[in-house]
PDB file of C-alpha atoms and ligand atoms in Angstrom:
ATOM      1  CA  UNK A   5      24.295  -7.965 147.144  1.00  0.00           C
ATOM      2  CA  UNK A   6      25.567 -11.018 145.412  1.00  0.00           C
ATOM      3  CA  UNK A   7      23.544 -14.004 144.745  1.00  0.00           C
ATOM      4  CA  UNK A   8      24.906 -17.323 146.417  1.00  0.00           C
ATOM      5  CA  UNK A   9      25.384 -20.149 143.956  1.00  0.00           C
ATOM      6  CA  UNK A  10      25.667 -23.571 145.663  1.00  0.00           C
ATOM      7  CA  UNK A  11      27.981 -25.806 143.724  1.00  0.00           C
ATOM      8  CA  UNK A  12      27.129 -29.626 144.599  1.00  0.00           C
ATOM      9  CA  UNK A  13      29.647 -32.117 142.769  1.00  0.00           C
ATOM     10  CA  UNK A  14      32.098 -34.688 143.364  1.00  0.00           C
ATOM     11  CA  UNK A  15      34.792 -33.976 141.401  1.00  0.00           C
ATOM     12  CA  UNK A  16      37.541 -31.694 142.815  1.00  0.00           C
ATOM     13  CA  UNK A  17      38.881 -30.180 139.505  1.00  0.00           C
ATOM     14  CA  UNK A  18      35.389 -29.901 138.477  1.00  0.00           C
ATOM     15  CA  UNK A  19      34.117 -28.007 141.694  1.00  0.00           C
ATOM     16  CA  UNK A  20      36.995 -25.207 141.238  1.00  0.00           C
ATOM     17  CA  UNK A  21      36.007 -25.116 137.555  1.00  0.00           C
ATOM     18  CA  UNK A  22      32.764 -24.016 138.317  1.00  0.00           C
ATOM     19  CA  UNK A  23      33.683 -22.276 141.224  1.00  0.00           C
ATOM     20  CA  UNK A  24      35.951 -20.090 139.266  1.00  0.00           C
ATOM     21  CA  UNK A  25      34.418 -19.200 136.987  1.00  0.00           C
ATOM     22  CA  UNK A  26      31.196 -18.502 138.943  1.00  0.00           C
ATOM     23  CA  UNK A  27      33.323 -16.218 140.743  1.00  0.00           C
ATOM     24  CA  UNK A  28      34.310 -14.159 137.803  1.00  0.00           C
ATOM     25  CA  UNK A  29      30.454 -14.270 136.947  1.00  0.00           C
ATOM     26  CA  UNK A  30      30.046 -11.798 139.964  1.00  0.00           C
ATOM     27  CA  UNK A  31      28.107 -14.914 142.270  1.00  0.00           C
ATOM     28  CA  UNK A  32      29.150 -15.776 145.723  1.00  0.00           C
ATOM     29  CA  UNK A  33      29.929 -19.300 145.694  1.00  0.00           C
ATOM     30  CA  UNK A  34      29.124 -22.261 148.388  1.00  0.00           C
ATOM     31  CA  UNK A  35      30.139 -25.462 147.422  1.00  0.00           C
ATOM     32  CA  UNK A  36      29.386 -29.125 148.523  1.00  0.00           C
ATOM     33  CA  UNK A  37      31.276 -32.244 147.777  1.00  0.00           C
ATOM     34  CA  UNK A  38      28.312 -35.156 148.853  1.00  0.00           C
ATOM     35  CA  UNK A  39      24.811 -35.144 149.483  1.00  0.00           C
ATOM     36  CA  UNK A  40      24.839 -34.720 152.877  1.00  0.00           C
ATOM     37  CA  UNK A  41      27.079 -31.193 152.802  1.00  0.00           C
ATOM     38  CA  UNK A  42      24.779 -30.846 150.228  1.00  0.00           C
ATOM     39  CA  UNK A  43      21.578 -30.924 152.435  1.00  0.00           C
ATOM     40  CA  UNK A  44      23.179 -29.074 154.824  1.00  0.00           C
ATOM     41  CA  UNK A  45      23.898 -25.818 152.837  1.00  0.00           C
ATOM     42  CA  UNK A  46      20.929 -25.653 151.329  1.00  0.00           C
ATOM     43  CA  UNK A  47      19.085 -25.680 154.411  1.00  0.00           C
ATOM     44  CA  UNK A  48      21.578 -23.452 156.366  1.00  0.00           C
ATOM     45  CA  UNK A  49      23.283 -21.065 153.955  1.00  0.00           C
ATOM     46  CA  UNK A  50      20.984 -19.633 152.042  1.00  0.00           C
ATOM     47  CA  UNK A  51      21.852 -20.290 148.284  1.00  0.00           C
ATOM     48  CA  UNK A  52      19.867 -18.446 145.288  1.00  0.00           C
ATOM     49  CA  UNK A  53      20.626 -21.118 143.390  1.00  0.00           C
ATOM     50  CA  UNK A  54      21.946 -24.811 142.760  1.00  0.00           C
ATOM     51  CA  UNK A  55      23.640 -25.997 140.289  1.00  0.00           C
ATOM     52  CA  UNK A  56      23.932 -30.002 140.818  1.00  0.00           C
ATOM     53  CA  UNK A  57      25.824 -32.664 139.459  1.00  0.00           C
ATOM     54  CA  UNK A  58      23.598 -35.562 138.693  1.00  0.00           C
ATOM     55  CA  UNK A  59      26.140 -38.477 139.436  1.00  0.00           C
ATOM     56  CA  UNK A  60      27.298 -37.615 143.102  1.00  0.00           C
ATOM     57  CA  UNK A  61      29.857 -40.537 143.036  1.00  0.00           C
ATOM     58  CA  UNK A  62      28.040 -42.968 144.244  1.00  0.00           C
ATOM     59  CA  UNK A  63      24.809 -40.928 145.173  1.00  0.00           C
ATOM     60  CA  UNK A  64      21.706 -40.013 142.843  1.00  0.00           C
ATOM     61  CA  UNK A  65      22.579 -35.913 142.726  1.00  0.00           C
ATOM     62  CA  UNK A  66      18.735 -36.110 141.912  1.00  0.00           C
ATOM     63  CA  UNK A  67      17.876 -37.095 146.012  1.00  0.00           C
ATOM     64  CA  UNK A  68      18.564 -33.825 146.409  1.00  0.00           C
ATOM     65  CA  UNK A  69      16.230 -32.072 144.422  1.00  0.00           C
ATOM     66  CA  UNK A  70      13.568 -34.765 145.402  1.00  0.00           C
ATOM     67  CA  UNK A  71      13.998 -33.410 148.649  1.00  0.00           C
ATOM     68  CA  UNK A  72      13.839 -29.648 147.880  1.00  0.00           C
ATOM     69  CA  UNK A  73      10.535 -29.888 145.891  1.00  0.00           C
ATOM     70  CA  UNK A  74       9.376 -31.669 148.627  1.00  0.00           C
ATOM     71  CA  UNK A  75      10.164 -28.450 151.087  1.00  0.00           C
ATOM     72  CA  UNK A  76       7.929 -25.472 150.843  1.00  0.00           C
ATOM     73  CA  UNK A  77      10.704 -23.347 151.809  1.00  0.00           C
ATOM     74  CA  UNK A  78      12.692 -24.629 148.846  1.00  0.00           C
ATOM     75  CA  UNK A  79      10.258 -25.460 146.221  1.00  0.00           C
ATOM     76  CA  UNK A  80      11.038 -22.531 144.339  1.00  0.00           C
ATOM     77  CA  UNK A  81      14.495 -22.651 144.982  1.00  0.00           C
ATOM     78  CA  UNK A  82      16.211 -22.865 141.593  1.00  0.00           C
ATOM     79  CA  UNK A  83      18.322 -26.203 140.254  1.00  0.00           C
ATOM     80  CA  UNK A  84      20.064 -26.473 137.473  1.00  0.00           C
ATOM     81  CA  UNK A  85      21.073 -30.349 136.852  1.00  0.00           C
ATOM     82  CA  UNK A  86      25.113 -30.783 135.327  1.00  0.00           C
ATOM     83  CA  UNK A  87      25.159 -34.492 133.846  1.00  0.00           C
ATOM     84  CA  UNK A  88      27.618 -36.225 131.451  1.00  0.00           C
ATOM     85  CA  UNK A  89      24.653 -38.114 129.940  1.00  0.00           C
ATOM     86  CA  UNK A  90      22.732 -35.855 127.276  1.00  0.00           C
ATOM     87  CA  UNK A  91      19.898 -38.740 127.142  1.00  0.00           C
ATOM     88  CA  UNK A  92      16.271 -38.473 126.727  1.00  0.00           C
ATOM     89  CA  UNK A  93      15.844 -40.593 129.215  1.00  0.00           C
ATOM     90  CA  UNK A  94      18.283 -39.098 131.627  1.00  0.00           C
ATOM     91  CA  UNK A  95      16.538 -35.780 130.340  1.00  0.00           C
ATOM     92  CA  UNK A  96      12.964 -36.962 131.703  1.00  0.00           C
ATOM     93  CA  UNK A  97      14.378 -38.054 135.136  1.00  0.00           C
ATOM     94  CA  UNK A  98      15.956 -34.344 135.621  1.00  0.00           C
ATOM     95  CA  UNK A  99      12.557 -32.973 134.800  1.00  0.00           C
ATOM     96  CA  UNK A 100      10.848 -35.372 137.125  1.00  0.00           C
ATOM     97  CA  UNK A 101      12.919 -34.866 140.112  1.00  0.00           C
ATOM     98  CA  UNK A 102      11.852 -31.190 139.970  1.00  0.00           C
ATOM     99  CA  UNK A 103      15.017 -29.164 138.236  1.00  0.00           C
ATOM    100  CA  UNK A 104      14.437 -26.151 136.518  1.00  0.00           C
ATOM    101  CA  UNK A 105      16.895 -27.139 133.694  1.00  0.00           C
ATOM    102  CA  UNK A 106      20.256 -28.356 133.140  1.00  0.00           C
ATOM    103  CA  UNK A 107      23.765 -28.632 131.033  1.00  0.00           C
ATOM    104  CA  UNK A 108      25.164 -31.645 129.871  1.00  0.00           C
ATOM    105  CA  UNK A 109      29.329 -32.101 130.672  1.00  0.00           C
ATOM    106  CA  UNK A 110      31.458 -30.842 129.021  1.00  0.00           C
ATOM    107  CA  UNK A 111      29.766 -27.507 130.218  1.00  0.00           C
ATOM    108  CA  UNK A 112      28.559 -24.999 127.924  1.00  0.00           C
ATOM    109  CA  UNK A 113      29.539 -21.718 129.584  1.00  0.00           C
ATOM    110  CA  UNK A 114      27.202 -19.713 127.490  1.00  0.00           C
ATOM    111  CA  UNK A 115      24.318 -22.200 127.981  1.00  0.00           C
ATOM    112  CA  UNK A 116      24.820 -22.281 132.220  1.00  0.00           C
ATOM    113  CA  UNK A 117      25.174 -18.128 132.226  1.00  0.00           C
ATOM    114  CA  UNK A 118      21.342 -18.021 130.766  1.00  0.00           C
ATOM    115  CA  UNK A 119      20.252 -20.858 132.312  1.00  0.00           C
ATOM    116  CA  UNK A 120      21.350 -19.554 135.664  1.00  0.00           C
ATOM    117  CA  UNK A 121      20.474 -15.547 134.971  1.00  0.00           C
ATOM    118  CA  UNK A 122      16.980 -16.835 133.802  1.00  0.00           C
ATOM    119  CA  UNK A 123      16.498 -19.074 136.981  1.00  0.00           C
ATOM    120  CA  UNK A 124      17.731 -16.463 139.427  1.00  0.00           C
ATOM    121  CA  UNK A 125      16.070 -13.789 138.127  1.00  0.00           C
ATOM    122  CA  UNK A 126      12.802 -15.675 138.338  1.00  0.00           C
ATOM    123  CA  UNK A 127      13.060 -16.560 141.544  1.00  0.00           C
ATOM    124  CA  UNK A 128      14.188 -12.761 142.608  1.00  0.00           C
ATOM    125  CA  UNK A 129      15.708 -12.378 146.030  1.00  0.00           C
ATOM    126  CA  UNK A 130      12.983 -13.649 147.841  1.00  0.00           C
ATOM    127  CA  UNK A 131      13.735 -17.027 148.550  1.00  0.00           C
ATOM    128  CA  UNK A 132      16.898 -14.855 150.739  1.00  0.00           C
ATOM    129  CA  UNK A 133      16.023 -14.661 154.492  1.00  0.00           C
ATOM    130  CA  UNK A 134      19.014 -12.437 155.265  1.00  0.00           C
TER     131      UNK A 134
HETATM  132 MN1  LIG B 213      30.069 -36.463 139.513  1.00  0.00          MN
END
């Protein structure tokens, strides 16, 4: 079985980017535009994995990992954090809200395929009900 990868960003080209190439990576691929789709998938389709664009147009991306830590059922659920600003402080916040890691923009291929083998393969299948 494939592991799900849900995509959460606001930025059309960006989203089949990722998607894309995701795809060739061998994931199966949800994807979410806004927070609120956002919410939704995570609670209702299962992903393995997040991968989440910090600045959700006008929404903190962050809310959403917030939220997840805050979830036993997603706790351990792993996010990776995309963001155009490679700051410390930026940095920090990601930690804060609970990510597992994340890439600055413009992405690093090589850097998201370990980031996201090492966070799925930590978490194992378990956090997949089906
Ligand atoms: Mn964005």
């Amino acid at each position: 079985m494939k592991h799900r990868v849900l995509i959460v960003e606001d930025n059309a080209a960006n989203r089949e980017l990722l998607s894309d190439w995701l795809e060739a990576e061998g994931y199966d691929v949800l994807t979410a535009a806004d927070l609120k789709t956002a919410f939704s998938a995570v609670e209702n389709q299962h992903p393995h994995a997040v991968l989440l664009d910090v600045q959700l147009g006008a929404d903190d991306g962050l809310q959403l990992a917030h939220w997840m830590r805050r979830q036993a059922r997603f706790q351990h659920l792993p996010v990776i954090a995309v963001t155009a600003h490679a700051m410390v402080a930026e940095e920090s916040r990601i930690l804060q809200a609970g990510c597992n890691g994340y890439v600055p923009k413009p992405i690093d291929f090589r850097q998201l395929r370990e980031s996201l083998e090492r966070c799925v393969a930590a978490s194992g299948m378990a956090s997949s009900p089906d």
